[in-house]
Coordinates of C-alpha atoms (C1' of nucleotides) in Angstrom, one line a residue:
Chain A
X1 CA 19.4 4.8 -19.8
X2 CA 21.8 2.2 -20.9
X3 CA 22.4 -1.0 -21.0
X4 CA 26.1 -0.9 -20.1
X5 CA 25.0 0.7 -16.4
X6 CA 23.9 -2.9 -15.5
X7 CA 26.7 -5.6 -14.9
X8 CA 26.7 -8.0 -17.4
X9 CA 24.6 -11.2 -17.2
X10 CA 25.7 -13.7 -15.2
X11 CA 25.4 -17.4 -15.8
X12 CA 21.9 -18.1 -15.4
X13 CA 21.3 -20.2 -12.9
X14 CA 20.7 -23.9 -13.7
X15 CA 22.8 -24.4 -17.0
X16 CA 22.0 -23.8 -20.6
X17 CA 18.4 -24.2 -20.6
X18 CA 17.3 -23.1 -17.1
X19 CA 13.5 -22.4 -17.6
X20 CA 12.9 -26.0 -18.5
X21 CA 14.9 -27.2 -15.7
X22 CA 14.2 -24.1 -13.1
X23 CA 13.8 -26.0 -9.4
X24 CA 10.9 -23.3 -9.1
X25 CA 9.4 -24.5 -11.4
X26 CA 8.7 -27.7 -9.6
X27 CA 7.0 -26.1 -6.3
X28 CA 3.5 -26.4 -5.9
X29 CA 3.3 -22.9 -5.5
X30 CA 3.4 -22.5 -9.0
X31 CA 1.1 -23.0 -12.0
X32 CA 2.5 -25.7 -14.9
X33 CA 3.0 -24.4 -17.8
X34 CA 2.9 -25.6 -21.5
X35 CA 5.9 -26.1 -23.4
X36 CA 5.3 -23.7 -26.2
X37 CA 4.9 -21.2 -23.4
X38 CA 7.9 -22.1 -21.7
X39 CA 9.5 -21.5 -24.4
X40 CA 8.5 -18.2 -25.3
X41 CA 9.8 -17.1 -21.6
X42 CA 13.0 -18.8 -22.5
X43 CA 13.1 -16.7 -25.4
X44 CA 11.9 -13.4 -23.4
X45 CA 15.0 -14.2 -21.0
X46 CA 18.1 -12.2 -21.4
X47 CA 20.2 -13.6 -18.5
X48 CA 20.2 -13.7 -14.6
X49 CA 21.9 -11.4 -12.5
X50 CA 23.2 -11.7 -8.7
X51 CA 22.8 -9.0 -6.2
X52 CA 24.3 -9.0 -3.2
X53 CA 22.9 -8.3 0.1
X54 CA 22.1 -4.7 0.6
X55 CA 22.2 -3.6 -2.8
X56 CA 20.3 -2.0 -5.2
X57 CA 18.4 -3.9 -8.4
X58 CA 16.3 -1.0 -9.2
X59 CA 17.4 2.4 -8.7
X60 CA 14.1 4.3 -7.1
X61 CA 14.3 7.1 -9.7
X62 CA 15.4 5.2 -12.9
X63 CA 13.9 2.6 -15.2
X64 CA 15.2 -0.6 -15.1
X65 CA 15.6 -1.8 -19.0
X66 CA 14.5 -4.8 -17.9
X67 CA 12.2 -7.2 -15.8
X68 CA 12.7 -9.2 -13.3
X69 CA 12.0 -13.0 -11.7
X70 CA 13.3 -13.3 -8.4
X71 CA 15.4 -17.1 -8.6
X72 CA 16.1 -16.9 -4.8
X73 CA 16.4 -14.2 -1.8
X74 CA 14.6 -12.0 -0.5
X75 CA 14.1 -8.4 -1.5
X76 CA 11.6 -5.0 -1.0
X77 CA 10.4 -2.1 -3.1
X78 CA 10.3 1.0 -0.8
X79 CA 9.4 4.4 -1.4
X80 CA 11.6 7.4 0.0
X81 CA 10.6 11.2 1.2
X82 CA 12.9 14.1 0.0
X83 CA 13.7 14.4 3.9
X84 CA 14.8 10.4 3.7
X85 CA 12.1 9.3 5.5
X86 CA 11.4 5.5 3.6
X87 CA 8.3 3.3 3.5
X88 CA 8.4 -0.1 2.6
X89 CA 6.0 -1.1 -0.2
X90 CA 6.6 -4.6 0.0
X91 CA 8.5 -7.7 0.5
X92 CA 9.7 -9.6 -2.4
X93 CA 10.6 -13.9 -3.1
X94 CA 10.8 -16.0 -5.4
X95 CA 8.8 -15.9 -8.4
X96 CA 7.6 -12.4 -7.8
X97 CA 7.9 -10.4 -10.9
X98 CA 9.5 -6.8 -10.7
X99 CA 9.9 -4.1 -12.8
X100 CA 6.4 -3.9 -14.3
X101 CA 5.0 -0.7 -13.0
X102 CA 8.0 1.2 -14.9
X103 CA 6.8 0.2 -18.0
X104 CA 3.8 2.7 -18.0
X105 CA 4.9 5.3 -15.3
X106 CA 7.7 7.6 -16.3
X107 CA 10.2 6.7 -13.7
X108 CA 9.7 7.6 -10.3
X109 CA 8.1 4.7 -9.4
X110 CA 9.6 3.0 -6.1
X111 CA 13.3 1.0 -6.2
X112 CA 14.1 -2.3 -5.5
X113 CA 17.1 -3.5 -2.8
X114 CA 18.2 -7.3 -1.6
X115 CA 18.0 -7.9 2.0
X116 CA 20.0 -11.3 1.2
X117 CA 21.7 -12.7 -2.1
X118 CA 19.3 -12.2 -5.0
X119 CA 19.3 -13.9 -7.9
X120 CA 17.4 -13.0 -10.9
X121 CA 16.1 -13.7 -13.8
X122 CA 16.2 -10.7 -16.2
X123 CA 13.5 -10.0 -19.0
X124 CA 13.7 -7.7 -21.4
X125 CA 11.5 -4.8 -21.4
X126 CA 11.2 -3.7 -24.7
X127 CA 10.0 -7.7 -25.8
X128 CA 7.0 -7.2 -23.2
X129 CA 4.4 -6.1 -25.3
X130 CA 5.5 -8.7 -28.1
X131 CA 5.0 -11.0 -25.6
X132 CA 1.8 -10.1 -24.8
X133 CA 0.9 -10.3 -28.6
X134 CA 2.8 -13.8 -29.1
X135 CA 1.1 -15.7 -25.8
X136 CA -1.7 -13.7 -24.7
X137 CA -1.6 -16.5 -22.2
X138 CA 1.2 -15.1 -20.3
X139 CA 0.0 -11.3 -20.8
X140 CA -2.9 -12.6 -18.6
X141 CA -0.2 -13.9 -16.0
X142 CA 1.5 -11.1 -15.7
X143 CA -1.8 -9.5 -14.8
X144 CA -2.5 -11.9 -12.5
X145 CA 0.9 -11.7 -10.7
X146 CA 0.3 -7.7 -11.3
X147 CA -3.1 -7.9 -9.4
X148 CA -1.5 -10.6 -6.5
X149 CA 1.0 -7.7 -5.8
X150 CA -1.3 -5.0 -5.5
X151 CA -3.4 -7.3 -3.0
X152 CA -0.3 -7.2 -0.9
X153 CA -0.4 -4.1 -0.6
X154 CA -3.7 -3.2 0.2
X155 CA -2.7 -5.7 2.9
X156 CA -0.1 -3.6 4.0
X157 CA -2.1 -0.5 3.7
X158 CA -4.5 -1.6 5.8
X159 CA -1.7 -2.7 8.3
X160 CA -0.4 0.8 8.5
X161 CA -2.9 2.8 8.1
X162 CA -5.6 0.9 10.9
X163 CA -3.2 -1.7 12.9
X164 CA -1.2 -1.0 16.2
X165 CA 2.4 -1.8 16.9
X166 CA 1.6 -5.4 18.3
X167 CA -1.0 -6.2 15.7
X168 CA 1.1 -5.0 13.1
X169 CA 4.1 -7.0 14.1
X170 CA 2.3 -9.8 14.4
X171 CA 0.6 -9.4 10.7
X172 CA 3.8 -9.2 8.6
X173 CA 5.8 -12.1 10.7
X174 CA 2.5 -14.6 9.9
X175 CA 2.9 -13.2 6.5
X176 CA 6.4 -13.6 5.7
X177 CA 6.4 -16.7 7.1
X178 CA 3.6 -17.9 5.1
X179 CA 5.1 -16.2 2.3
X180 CA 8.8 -18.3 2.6
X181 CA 7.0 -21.5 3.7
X182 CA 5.0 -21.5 0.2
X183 CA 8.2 -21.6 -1.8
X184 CA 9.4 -24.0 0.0
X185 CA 11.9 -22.3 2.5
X186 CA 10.9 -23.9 5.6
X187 CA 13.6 -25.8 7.4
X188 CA 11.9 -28.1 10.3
X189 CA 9.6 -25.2 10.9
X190 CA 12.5 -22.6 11.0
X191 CA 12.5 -20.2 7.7
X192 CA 15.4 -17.7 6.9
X193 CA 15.2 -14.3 8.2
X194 CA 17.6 -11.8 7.0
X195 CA 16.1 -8.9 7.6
X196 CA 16.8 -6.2 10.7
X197 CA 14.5 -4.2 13.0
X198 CA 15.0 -1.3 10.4
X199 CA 13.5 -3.3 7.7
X200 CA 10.4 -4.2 9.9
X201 CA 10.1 -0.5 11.4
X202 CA 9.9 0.7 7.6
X203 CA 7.5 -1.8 6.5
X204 CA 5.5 -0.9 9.3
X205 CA 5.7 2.8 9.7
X206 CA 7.0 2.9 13.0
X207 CA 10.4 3.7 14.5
X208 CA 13.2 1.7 15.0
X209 CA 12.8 2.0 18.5
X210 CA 9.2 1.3 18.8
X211 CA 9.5 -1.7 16.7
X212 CA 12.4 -3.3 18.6
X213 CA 10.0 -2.8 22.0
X214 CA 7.3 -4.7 20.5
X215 CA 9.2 -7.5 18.9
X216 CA 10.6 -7.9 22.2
X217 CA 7.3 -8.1 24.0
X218 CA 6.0 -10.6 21.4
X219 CA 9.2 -12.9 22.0
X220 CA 8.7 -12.6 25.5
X221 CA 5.3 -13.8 25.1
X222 CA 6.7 -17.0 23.1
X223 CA 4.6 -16.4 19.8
X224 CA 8.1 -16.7 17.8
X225 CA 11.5 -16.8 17.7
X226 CA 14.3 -15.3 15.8
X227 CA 18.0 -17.2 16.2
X228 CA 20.7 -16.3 13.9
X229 CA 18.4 -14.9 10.9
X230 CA 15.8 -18.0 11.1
X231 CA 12.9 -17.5 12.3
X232 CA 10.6 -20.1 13.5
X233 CA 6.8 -19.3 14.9
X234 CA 6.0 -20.6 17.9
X235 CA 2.0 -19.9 18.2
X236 CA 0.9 -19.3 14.9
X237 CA -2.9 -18.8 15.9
X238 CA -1.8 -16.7 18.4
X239 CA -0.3 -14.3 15.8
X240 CA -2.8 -14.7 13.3
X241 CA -5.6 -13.2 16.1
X242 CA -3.7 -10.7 17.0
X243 CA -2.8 -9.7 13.8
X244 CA -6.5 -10.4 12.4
X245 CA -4.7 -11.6 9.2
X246 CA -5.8 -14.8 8.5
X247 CA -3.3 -15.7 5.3
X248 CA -5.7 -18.4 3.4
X249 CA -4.3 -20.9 1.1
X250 CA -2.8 -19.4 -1.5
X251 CA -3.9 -20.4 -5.1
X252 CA -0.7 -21.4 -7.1
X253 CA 0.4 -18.3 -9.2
X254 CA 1.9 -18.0 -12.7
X255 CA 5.7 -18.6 -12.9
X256 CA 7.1 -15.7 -15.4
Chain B
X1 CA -22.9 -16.0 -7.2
X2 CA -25.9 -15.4 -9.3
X3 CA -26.2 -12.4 -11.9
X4 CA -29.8 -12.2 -10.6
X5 CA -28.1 -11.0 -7.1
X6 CA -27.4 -8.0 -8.9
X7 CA -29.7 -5.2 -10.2
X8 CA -30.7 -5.4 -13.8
X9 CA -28.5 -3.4 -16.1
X10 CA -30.1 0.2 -17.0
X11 CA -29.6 1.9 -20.3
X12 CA -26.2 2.3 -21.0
X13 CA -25.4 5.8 -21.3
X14 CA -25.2 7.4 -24.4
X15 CA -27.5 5.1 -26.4
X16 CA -27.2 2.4 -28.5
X17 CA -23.9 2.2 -29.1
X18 CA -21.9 3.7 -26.3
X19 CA -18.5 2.5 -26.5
X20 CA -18.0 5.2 -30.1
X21 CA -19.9 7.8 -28.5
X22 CA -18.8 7.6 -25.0
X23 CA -17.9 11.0 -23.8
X24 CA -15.0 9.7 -21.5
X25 CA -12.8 9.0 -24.8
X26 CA -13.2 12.8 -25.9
X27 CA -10.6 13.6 -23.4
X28 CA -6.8 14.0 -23.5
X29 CA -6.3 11.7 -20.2
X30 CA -7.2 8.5 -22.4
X31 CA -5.4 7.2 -25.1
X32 CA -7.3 6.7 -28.3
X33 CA -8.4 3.2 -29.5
X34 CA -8.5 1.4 -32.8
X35 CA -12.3 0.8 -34.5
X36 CA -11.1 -2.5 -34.1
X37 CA -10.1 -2.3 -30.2
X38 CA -13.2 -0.5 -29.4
X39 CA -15.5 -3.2 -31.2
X40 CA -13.9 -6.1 -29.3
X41 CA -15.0 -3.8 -26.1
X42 CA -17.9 -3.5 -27.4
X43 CA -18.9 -6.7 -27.6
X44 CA -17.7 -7.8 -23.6
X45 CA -19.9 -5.2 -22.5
X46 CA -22.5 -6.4 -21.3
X47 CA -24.4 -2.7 -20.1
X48 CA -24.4 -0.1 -17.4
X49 CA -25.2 0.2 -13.6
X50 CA -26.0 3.2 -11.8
X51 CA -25.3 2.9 -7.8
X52 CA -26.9 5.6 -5.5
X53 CA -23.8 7.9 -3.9
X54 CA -23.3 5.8 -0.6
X55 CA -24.1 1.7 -2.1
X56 CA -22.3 -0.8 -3.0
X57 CA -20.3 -1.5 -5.8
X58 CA -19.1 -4.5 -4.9
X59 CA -19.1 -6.6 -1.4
X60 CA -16.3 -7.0 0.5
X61 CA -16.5 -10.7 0.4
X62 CA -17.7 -11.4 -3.0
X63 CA -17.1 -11.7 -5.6
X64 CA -18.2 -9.9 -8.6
X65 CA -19.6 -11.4 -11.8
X66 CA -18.6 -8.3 -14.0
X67 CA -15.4 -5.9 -14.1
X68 CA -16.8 -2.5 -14.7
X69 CA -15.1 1.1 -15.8
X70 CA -16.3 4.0 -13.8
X71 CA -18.2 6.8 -16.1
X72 CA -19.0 9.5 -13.6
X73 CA -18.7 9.7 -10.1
X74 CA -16.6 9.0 -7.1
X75 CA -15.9 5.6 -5.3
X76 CA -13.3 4.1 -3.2
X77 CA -12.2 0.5 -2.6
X78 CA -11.8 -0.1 1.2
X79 CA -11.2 -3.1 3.5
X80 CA -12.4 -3.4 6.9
X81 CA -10.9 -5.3 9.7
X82 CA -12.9 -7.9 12.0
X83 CA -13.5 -4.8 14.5
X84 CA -14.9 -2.5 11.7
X85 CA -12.2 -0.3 12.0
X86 CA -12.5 0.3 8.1
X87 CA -9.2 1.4 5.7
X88 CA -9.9 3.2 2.4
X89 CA -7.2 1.6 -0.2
X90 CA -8.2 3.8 -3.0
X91 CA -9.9 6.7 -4.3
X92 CA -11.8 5.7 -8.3
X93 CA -13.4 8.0 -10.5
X94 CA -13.8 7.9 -13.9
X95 CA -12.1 5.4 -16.4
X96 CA -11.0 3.9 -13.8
X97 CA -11.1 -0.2 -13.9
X98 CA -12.4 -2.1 -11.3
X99 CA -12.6 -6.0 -10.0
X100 CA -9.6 -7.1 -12.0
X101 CA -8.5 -8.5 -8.5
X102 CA -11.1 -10.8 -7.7
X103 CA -10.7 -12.5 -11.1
X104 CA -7.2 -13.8 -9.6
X105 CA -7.9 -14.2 -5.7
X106 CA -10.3 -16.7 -4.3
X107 CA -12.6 -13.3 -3.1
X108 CA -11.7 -11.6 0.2
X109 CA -10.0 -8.5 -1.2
X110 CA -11.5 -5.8 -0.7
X111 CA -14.8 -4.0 -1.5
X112 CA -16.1 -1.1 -3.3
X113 CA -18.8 1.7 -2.6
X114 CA -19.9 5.0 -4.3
X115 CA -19.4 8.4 -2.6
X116 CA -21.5 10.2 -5.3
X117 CA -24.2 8.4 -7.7
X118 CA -22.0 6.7 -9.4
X119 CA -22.4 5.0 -13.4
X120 CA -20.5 2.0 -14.3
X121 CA -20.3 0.4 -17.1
X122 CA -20.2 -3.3 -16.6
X123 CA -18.1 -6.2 -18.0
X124 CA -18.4 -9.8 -18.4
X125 CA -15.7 -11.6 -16.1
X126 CA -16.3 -14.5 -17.9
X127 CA -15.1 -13.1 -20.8
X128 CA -11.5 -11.4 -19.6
X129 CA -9.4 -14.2 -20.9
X130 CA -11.2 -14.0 -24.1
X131 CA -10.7 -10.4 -24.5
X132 CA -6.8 -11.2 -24.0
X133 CA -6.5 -13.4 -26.5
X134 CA -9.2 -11.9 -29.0
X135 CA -6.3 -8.6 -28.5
X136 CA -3.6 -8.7 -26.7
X137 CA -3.6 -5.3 -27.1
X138 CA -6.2 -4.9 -24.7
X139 CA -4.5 -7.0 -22.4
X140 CA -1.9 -5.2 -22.7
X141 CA -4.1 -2.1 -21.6
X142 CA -5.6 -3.8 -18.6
X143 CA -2.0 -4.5 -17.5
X144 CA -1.1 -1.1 -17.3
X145 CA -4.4 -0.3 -15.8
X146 CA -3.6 -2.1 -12.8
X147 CA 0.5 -1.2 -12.5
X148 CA -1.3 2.1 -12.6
X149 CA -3.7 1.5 -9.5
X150 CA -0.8 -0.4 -7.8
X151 CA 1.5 2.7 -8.0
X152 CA -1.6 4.8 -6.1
X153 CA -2.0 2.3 -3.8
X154 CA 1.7 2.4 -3.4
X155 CA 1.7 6.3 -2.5
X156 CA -1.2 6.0 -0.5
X157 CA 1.1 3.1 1.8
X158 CA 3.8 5.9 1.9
X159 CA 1.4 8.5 3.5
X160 CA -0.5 6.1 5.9
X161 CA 3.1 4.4 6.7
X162 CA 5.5 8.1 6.8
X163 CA 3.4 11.1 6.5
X164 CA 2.3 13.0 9.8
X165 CA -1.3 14.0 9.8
X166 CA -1.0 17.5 7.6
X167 CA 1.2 15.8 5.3
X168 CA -1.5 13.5 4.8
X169 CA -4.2 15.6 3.9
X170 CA -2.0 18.0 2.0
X171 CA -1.5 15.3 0.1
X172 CA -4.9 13.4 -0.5
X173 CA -6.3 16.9 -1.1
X174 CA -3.9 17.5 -4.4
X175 CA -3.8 14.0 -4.9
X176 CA -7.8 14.1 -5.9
X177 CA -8.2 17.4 -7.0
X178 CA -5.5 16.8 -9.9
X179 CA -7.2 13.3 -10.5
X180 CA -10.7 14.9 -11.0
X181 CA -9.2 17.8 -12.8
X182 CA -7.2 15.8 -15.7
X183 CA -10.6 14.0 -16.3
X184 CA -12.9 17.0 -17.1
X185 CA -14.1 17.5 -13.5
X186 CA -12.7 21.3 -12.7
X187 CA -15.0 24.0 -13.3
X188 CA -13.6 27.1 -12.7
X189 CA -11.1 26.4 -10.4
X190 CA -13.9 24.1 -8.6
X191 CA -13.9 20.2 -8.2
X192 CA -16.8 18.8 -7.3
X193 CA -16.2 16.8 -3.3
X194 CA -18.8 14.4 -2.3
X195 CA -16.2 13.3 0.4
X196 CA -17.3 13.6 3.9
X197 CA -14.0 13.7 6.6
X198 CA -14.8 9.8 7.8
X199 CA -13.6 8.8 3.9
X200 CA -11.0 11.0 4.6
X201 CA -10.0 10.0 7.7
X202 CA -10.4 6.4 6.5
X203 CA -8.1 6.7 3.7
X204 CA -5.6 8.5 5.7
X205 CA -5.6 6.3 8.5
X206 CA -6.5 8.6 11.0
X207 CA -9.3 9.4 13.8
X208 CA -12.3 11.5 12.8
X209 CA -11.6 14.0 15.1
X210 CA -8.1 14.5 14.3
X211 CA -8.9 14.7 10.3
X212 CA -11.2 17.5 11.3
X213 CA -8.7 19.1 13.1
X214 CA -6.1 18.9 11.0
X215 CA -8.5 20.1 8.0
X216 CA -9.7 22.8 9.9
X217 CA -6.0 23.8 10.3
X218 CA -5.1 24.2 6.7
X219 CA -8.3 25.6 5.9
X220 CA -8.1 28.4 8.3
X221 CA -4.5 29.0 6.2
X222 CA -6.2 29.5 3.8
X223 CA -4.4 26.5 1.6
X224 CA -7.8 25.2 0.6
X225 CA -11.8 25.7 0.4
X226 CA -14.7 23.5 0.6
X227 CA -17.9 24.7 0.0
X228 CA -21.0 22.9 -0.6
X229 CA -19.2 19.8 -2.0
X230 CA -17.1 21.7 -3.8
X231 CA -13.2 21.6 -3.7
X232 CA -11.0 24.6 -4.4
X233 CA -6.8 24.6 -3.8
X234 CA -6.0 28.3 -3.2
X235 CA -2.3 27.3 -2.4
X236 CA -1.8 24.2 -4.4
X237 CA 2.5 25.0 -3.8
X238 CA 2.2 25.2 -0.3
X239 CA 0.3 22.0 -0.3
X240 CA 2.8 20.3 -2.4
X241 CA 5.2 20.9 -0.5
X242 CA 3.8 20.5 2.8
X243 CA 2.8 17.1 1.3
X244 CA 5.7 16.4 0.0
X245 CA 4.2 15.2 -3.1
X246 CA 4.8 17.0 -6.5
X247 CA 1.7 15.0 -9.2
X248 CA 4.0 14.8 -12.6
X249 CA 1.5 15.6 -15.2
X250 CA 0.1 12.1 -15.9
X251 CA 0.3 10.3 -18.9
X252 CA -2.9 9.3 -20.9
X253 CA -3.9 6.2 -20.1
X254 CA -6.3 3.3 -21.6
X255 CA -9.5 3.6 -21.4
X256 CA -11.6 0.0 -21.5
Chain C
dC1 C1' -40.0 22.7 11.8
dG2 C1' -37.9 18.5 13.6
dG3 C1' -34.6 15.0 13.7
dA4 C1' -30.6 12.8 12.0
dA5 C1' -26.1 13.2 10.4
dA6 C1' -21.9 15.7 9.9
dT7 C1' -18.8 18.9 11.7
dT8 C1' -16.5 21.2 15.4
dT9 C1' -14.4 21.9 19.8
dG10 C1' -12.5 20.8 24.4
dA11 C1' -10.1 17.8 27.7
dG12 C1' -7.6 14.1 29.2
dA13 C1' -5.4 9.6 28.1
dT14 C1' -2.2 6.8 25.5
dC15 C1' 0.5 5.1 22.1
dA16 C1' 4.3 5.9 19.6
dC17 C1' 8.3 9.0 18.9
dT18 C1' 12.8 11.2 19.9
dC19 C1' 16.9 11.5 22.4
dA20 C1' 20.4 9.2 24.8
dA21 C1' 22.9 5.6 26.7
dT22 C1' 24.1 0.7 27.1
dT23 C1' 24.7 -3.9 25.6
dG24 C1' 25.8 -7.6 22.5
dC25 C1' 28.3 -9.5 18.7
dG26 C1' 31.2 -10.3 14.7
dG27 C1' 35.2 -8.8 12.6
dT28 C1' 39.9 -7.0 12.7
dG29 C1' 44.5 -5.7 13.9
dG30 C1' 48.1 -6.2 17.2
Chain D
dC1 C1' 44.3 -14.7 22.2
dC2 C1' 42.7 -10.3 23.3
dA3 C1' 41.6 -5.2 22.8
dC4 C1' 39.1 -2.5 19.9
dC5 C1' 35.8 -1.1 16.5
dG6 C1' 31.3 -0.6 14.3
dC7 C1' 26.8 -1.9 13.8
dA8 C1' 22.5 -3.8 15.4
dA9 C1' 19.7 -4.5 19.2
dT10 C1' 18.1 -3.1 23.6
dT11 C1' 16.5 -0.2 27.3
dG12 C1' 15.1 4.1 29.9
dA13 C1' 13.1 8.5 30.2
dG14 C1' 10.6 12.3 28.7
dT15 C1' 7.8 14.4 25.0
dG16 C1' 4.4 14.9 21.7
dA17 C1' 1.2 13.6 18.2
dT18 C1' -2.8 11.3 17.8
dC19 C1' -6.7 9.0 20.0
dT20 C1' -10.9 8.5 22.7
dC21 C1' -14.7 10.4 25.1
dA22 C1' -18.1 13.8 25.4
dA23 C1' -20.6 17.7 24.2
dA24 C1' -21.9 21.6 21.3
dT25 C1' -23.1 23.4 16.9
dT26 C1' -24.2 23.4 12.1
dT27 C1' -26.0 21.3 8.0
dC28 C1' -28.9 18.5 5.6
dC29 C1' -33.3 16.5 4.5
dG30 C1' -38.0 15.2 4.8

DNA sequence: CGGAAATTTGAGATCACTCAATTGCGGTGG
DNA sequence: CCACCGCAATTGAGTGATCTCAAATTTCCG
C-alpha cells in the first residue's frame, strides 16, 4: 500500500487553519472542543481530499493509509458477495469518522463510495495510536463515534433482518432525514437526496424492483416526497409508526 | 439506576487476584498485557457475576452501571421491536466486551442475555474515562474491541440483508464454531451449542419453522452435527462456500 | 411418569423476487 | 430545435422463497 495510490491532498477546505475555523464545528450537533485538543487534530490532519459522486474513498479489499472526516456529502460503506450481490452497511455525513475498523482487521473490511461530492478530511493512520497516548480525551471520542456507528447498525440489522418492505422504507427515509436535518442540511423542510432506488434496495436487502413498488406506494400515500434529489417528509409520525423507529434526540457527538 | 438493582457480585473466579491468573489470557487469541496494563485493570474491576443460561445480562432499556468481559459462556445482544418480533445483533462469548454502547447513547440500544450460565466479570462505568486516561493504551484496546464487534455486526447485516436462508445458516454455523474454537472451546472436533433454532432463527432473521427446515436440510447432507448441545462441522468447505464466507484466521485480540 | 418446551413436518398463503417491457428524462450530436 | 441514446424509474406478470397456521413427535426436566 502506498501513499502515491491516493491523489494528492487537496486544499483543505476553509483556508490555512481549517479546524479552528471548520463551519462544522459550529453545529449544535457537535461537542466543543478545547483548544489544546483542537490542536492536536490540526496536527493529526494531513489534508482533505474530494471525491466525486460515485466514486470510491476506500477500496473494499485494501487499507486506506489514512482516516477519514467527512466535511460534506453523503456517502456508504457496503459489503459485496463473490457473486456481486452488495449490502449496504451504512449511510455516511458529515462528521462521521471512516476508516477505523481497518486499523485492527487485516483488510477486508467493507469499502467506502460517495453518493454526492465528498469532501474529506484525511488523518493519518499511522499517528492514531499517538494520538490516543497524547489526548486520551480524543481516544475516548473516537470510541464514542466507534460505538454511535455500530448503533446504526444494529439499527439497520434489525431493519433487515425483522422489518417488511413498507416498514423498512419507511425506517431509513425518517432516519436519513433526521440524520441530514441534524447537520444542518434542511432547506424549508426539504433535505438533499442524491441517492437512487439502488442505493435504498441495497440498504434494505430487497430488489430494485421491490423497492421502487413500495416507495411508490408510500408517495402515493403522501408520507413524503422526493423532487429533483430533495426530499421533504410529508407525515413524519406517520413514518415513524410504520417504521417503529422512533429516532430520539440525538446527543451531540465528538467532532474528530 | 441503582447498583442495588443488580445482584451482589460473587467470587471472582480464580481467587484473589484474578486478572494475573485469569485463564482467558493463557490463550493465543489475546494479546498479552503489560504488569502495568493488567494492574490498572485490575483495579476498575470491580468483581464477577454469574447469570443462569437464559437471564439477563443487561435490559433492553437500561442501562448498565458496569461494562463487563465475558469469561465462559455464550450470550447474545438482541433488540426487539414494539411487536416482540425480536433480532439477535450478536453472538458474545468469551473475552468479549460488553456495554461500551450505553456509555455513549442515552440507553435504548439494545440488550443482553445468556444462552448458557454465563460469568462476567464486571467493570465500573464510572471509571472508563479514567482508565483512558490512566493508559491510553487500554483505550486504545477498547477501541479496537468495538471496531472488532462492529465488523461482526457488519457481516451479520450482509447475511440478514443478501444471504438466502442456507447461506445464512451455513454461515452462522462456521461463523460460531470458529469463534468458540479459537478460544479454547473445541474438544475433539466438538463445540459445545447451547443455541436452540429460535436464537438462530432470531439472528438470522428468519421464521422458526423455516430455520428448522433449512437446518434439517444441511444436516441430512451431512454438512453438520448436533448432538446434545454439541456442534460438529463435518464439511466445514462446503459450508464455506455455500455461505460464501471464508473466516481469515483472526488476529489476537485485547483482552480487558 | 407427566407436562412443558423444543423440534419436526405438512399445507396453504403471501410477500418479495425475477424477467421483461415501457416510460421518463437529461444529455448529445446533427 | 429535434432525433436519439443511455440510464433510472416504473409497471405488469408469473414464480418462488419464506411465512403462518396447525398438528405431530421428540426431548427435557421435575
Amino acid at each position: 500500500m502506498k501513499y502515491e495510490d491516493y491523489p494528492a491532498a487537496a486544499a483543505p477546505p476553509g483556508g490555512s487553519n481549517p479546524c479552528d475555523k471548520c463551519a462544522l464545528r459550529r453545529l449544535e450537533a457537535f461537542l466543543p472542543c478545547s483548544p489544546e485538543e483542537l490542536k492536536t487534530i490540526q496536527s493529526f490532519r494531513v489534508g482533505a481530499r474530494r471525491v466525486a459522486a460515485g466514486g470510491s474513498i476506500i477500496e473494499e479489499h485494501r487499507r486506506s493509509p489514512q482516516l477519514f472526516t467527512i466535511y460534506s456529502g453523503w456517502a456508504f460503506r457496503y459489503k459485496t458477495l463473490s457473486d456481486g450481490r452488495r449490502q449496504i452497511l451504512s449511510f455516511l455525513l458529515a462528521g462521521d469518522f471512516l476508516g477505523l475498523q481497518d486499523e485492527f482487521a487485516d483488510g477486508h473490511t467493507h469499502g467506502v463510495a460517495a453518493v454526492s461530492d465528498v469532501t474529506l478530511c484525511a488523518f493519518s493512520r499511522d499517528r492514531l495510536w499517538e494520538l490516543f497516548h497524547a489526548q486520551p480525551k480524543l481516544g475516548y471520542d473516537i470510541t464514542w463515534l466507534a460505538a454511535r456507528e455500530e448503533k446504526m447498525v444494529d439499527d439497520n440489522l434489525v431493519t433487515t433482518g425483522r422489518r417488511n418492505a413498507s416498514e423498512r422504507v419507511a425506517m431509513l427515509l425518517m432516519h436519513l432525514f433526521r440524520r441530514a436535518q441534524r447537520v444542518g442540511m434542511e432547506r424549508d423542510g426539504w433535505v438533499e437526496f442524491p441517492f437512487n432506488q439502488q442505493h435504498i434496495a441495497d440498504a434494505l436487502g430487497l430488489s430494485l424492483v421491490h423497492t421502487n413498488k413500495t416507495l411508490r406506494r408510500l408517495q402515493r400515500l403522501g408520507l413524503y416526497k422526493i423532487d429533483a434529489g430533495w426530499l421533504r417528509i410529508m407525515e413524519p409520525h406517520a413514518l415513524e409508526a410504520l417504521g417503529d423507529y422512533f429516532e430520539r434526540p440525538i446527543r451531540p457527538t465528538p467532532l474528530i
